[in-house]
Coordinates of C-alpha atoms and ligand atoms in Angstrom, one line a residue:
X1 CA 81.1 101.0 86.7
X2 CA 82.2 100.6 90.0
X3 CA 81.5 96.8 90.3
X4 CA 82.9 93.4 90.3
X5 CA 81.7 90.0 89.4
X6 CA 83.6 86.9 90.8
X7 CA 83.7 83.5 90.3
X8 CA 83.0 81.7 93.9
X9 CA 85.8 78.5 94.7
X10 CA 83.4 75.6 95.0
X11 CA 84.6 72.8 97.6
X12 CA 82.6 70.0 95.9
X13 CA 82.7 66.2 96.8
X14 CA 80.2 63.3 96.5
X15 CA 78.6 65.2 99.1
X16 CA 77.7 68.4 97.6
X17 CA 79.5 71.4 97.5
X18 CA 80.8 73.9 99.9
X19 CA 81.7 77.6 99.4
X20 CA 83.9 80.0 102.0
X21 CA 83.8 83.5 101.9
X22 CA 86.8 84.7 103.4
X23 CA 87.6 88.4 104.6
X24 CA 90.3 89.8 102.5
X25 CA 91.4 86.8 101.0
X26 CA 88.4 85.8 98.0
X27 CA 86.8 89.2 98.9
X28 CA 88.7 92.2 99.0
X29 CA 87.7 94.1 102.4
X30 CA 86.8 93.1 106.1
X31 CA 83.6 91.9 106.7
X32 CA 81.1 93.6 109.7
X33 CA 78.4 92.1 108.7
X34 CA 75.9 89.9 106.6
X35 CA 72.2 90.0 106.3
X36 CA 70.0 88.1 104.1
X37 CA 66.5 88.9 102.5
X38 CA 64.3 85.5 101.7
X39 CA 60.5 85.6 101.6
X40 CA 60.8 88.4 99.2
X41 CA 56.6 88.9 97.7
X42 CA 56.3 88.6 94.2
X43 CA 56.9 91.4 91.9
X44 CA 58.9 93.7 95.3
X45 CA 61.6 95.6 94.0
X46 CA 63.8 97.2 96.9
X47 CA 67.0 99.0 97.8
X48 CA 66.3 102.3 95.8
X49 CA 69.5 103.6 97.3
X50 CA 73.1 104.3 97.1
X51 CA 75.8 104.1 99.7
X52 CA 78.7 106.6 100.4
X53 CA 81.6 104.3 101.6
X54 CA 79.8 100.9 102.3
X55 CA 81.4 97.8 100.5
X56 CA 79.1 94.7 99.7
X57 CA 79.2 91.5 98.5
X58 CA 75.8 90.3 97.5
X59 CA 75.1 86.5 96.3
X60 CA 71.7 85.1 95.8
X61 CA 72.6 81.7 97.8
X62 CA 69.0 80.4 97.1
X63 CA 67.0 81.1 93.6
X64 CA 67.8 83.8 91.7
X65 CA 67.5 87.7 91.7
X66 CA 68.3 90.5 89.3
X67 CA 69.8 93.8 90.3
X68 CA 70.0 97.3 88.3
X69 CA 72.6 99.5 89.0
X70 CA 72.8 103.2 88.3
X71 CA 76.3 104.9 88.7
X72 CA 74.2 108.2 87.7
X73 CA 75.1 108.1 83.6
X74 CA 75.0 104.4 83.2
X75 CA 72.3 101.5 84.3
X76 CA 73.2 97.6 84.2
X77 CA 71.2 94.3 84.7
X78 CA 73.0 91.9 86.7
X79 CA 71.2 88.5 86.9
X80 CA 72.4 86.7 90.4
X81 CA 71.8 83.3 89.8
X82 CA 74.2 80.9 91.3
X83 CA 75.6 80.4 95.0
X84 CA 79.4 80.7 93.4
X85 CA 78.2 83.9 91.5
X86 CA 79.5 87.2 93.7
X87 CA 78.8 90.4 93.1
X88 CA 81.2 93.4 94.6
X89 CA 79.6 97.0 95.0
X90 CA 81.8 99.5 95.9
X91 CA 80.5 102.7 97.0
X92 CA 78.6 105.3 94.5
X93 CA 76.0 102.7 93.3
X94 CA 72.2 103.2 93.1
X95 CA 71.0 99.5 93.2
X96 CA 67.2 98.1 92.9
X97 CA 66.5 94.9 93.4
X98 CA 64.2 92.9 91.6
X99 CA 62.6 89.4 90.1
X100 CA 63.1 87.5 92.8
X101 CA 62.0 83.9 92.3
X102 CA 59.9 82.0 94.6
X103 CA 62.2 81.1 97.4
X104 CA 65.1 83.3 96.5
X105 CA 67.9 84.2 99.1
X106 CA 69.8 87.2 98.9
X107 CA 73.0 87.0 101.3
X108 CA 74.8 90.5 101.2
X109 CA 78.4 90.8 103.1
X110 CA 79.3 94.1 104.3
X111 CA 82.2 95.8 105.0
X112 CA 80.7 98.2 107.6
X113 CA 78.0 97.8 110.6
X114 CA 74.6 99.6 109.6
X115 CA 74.3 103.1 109.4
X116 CA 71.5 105.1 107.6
X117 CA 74.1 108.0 107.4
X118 CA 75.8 106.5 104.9
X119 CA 72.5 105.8 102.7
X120 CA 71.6 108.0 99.9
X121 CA 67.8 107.5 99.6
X122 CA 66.9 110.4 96.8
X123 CA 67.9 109.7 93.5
X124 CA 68.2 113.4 93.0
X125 CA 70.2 113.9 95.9
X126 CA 72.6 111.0 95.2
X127 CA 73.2 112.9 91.4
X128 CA 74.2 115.6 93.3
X129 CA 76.2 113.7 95.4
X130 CA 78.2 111.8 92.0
X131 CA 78.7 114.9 90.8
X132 CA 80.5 116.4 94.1
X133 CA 82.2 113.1 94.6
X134 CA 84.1 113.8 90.8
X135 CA 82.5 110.2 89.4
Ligands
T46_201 C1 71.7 97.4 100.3 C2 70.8 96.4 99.8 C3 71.4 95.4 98.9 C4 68.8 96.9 109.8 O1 68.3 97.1 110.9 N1 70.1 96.4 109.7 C5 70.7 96.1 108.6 O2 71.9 95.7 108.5 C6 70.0 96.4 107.3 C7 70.6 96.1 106.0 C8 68.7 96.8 107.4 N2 68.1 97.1 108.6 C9 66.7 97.5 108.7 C10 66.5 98.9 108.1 C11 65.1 98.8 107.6 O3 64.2 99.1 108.6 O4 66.0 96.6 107.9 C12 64.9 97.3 107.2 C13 65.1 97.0 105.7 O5 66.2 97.7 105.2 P1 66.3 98.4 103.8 O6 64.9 99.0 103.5 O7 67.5 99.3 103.7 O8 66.5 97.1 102.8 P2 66.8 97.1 101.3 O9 66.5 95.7 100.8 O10 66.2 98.2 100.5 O11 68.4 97.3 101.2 C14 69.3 96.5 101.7 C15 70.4 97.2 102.5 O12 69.8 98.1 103.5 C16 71.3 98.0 101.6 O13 72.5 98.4 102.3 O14 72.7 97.8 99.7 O15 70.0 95.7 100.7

């Protein structure tokens, strides 16, 4: 499936710790732009989409959250739990979002500036669209 987990470089001291994300150096594309979801109501699952070229890096910086993704044969659990835990979506993915725990902060990094083109928002239509896009 077209995803990547990576371990996040923690800058730790007496103080704490520290973590940099850094465009095409620990992630492996430019970065446009980031949002964040936090205040998430219990028992919300969202995304229910896939994206066409968009890159992402999501990390639940606060809390935890899980996420299922659906490459249209296979789904997967992912459990984001830590701030050094990343998680790299390449395009092709139907992703829901779900369980977040009270307080939970979902950072997402991405490597192009919104655009509801590139969304696929029925899951029929994004089958069709795996199938024309040979995946
Ligand atoms: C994704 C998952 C992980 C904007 O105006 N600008 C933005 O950059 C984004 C991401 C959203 N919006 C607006 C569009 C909607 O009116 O914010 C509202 C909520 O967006 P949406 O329903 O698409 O949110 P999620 O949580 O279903 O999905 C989001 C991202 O949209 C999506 O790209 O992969 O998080």
């Amino acid at each position: 499936m077209e995803y990547q987990i990576i371990e996040l470089e923690k800058h730790g001291d007496e103080r704490g710790n520290l973590i940099a994300i850094e465009e095409n150096k620990n992630i492996p594309f430019e970065i446009k732009r980031v949002y964040y979801m936090f205040d998430t109501i219990e028992n919300v699952r969202r995304g229910y989409h896939a994206h066409k070229e968009l890159k992402q890096l999501l990390i639940c910086v606060a809390g935890s959250c899980m996420i299922m993704l659906d490459d249209g044969k296979v789904k997967e659990e992912i459990v984001l739990d830590r701030p050094d835990k990343g998680l790299i979506l390449n395009p092709g993915l139907w992703r829901e979002m779900h369980d977040f725990s009270e307080g939970a902060v979902l950072m997402v990094c991405a490597s192009e500036y919104y655009d509801e083109s590139d969304y696929i928002r029925d899951y029929n239509d994004f089958l069709e669209w795996v199938k024309e896009n040979g995946r």
